[in-house]
Short mmCIF file of C-alpha atoms in Angstrom, two decimals:
data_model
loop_
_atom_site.label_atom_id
_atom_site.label_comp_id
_atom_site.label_asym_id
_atom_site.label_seq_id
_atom_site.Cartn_x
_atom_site.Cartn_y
_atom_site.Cartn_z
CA UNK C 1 -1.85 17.56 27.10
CA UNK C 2 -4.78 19.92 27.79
CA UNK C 3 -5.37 22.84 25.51
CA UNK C 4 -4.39 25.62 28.48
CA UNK C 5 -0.74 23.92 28.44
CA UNK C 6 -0.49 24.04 24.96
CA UNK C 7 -1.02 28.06 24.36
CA UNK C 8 2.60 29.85 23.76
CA UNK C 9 4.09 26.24 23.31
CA UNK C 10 6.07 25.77 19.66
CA UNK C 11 4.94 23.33 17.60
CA UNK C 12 8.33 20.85 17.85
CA UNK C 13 8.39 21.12 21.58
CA UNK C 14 5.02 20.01 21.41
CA UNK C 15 5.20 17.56 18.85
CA UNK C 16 8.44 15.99 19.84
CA UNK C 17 8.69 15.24 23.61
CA UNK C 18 9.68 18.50 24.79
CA UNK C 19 13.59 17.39 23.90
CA UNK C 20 14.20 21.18 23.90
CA UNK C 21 15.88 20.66 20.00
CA UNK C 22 14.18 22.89 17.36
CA UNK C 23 14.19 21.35 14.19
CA UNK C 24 13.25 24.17 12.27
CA UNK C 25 10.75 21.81 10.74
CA UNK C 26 7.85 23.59 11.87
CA UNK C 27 5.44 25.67 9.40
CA UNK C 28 5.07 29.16 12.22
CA UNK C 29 8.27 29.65 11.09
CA UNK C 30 7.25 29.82 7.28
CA UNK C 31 4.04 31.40 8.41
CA UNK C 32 5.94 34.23 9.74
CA UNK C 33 8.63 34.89 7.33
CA UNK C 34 6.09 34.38 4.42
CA UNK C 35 3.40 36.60 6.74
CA UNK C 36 1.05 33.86 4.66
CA UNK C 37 -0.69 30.56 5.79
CA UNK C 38 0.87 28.06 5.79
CA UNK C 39 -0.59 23.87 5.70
CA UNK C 40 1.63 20.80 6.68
CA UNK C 41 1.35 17.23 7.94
CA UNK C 42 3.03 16.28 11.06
CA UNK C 43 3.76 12.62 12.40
CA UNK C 44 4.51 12.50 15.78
CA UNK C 45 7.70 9.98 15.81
CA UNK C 46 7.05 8.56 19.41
CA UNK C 47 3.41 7.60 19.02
CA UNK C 48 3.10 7.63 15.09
CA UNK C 49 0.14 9.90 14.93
CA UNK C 50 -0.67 12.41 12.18
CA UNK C 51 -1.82 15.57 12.37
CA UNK C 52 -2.82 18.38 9.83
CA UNK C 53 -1.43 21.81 11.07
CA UNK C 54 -2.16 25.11 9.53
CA UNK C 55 -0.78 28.23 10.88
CA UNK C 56 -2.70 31.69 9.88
CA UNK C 57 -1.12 34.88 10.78
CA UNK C 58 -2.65 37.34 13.19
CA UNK C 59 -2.68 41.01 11.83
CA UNK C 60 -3.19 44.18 14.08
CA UNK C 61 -5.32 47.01 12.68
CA UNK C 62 -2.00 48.41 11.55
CA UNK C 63 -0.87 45.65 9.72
CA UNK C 64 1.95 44.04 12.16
CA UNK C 65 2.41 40.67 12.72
CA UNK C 66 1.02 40.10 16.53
CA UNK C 67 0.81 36.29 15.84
CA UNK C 68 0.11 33.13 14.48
CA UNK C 69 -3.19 30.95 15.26
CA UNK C 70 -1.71 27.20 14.56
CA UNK C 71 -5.10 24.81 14.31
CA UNK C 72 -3.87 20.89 13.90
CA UNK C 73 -6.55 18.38 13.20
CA UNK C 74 -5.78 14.32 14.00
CA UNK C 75 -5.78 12.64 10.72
CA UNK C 76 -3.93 9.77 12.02
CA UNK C 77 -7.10 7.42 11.30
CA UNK C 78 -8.27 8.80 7.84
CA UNK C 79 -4.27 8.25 6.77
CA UNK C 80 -4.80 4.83 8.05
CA UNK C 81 -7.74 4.01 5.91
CA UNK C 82 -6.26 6.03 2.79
CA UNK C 83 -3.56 3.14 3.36
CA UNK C 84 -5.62 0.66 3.83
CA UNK C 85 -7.25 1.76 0.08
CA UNK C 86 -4.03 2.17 -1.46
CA UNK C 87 -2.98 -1.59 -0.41
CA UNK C 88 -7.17 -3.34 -1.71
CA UNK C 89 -5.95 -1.11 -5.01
CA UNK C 90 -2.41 -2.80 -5.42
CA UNK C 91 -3.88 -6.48 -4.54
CA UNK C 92 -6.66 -5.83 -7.37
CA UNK C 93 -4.02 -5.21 -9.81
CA UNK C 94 -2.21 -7.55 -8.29
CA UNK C 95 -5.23 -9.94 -8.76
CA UNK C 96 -5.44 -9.03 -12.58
CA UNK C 97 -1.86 -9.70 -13.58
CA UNK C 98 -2.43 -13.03 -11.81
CA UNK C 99 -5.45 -13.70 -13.41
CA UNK C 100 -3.98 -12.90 -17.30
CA UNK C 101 -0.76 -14.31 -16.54
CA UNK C 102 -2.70 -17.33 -15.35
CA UNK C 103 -4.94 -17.56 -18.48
CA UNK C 104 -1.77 -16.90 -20.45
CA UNK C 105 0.13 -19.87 -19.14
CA UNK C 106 -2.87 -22.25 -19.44
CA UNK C 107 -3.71 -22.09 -23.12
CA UNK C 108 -0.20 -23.36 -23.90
CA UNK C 109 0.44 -25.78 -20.84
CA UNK C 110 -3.04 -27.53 -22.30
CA UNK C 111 -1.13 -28.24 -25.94
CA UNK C 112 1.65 -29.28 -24.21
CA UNK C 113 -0.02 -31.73 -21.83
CA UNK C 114 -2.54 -33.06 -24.50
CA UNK C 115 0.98 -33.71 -26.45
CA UNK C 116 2.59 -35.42 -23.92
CA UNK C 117 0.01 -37.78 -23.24
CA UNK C 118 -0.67 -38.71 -26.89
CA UNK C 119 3.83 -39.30 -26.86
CA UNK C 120 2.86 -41.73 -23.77
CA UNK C 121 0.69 -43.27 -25.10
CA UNK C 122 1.99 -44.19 -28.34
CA UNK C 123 5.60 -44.49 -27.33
CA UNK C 124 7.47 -47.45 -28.50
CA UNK C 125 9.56 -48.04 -25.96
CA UNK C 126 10.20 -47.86 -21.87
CA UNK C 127 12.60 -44.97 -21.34
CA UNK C 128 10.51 -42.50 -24.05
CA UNK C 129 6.99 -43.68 -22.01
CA UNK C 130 9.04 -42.78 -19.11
CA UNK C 131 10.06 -39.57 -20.25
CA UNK C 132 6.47 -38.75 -21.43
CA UNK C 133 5.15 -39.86 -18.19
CA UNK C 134 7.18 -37.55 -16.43
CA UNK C 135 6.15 -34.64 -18.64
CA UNK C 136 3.13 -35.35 -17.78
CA UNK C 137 3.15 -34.97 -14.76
CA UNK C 138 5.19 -32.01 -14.37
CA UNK C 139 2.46 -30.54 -16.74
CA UNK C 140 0.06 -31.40 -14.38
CA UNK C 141 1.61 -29.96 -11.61
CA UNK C 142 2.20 -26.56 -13.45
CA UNK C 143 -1.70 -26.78 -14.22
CA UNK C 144 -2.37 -27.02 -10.69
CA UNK C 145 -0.47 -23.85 -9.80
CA UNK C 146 -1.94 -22.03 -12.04
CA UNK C 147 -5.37 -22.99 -10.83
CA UNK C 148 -4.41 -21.99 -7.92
CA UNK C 149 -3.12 -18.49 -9.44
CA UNK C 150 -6.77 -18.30 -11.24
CA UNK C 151 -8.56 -18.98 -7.59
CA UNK C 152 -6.66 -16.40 -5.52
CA UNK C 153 -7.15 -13.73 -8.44
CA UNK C 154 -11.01 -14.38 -8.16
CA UNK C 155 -12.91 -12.53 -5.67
CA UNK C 156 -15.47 -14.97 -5.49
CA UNK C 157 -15.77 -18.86 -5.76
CA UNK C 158 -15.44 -20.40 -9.46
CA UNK C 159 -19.31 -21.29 -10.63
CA UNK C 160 -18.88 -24.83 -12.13
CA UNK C 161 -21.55 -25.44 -15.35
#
């Protein structure tokens, strides 16, 4: 919509469609009551932008009320990359927990795999070796997850020495 259209317009007929509803939602109202500015963010529900609106009141020399100057700014990208932000902070500390919960699991699971392969290898008879054997390799297969827990937590590739 071009600016000229928009002059005299309220703020929910422009912001909604023109539906003709007022939701009461819209900050001239406070502005005027309160006679003060007044700041708010607006999402437009049909096309998901978001804009900053601030309505100033417009004094005459005598002190009435002649108006309000509403000024709205498109923030709908900088919200985007706030978000963005907010989602690299929550998989870094999502990459921590992994990482001690990782390291946390692995000094255990190594005593219990070293144990289980000294049981099969010293076990006396079939269904004990079989038992160890399988504890074993369930061990194993725990180890391998939580390499795999340790590699996705790292932001880089592991440097082998």
């Amino acid at each position: 919509m071009a600016a000229p259209d928009l002059i005299g317009r309220r703020c929910d007929e422009v912001f909604e469609g023109g539906t003709g509803r007022q939701t009461g939602q819209c900050g001239f109202s406070q502005c005027v009551e309160s006679r003060q500015p007044v700041t708010e963010e607006r999402e437009i529900p049909r096309t998901g932008e978001v804009f900053l609106q601030t309505y100033s009141p417009f004094f005459d020399a005598h002190g009435s009320l002649v108006g309000v100057v509403q000024i709205s700014k498109d923030v709908t990208a900088l919200r985007k990359l706030q978000q963005q932000l907010t989602h690299s902070d929550k998989m870094i500390a999502l990459g921590r927990l992994v990482s001690g919960v990782a390291h946390e699991i692995n000094n255990p699971l190594t005593a219990i795999l070293g144990n289980a392969q000294l049981l099969q290898l010293g076990a006396r008879d079939e269904v004990t070796r079989q038992r160890a054997k399988v504890l074993v390799s369930e061990t194993e297969r725990t180890a391998k997850i939580v390499r795999n827990l340790v590699t996705f937590a790292r932001s880089q590739k592991p440097d082998r020495k």
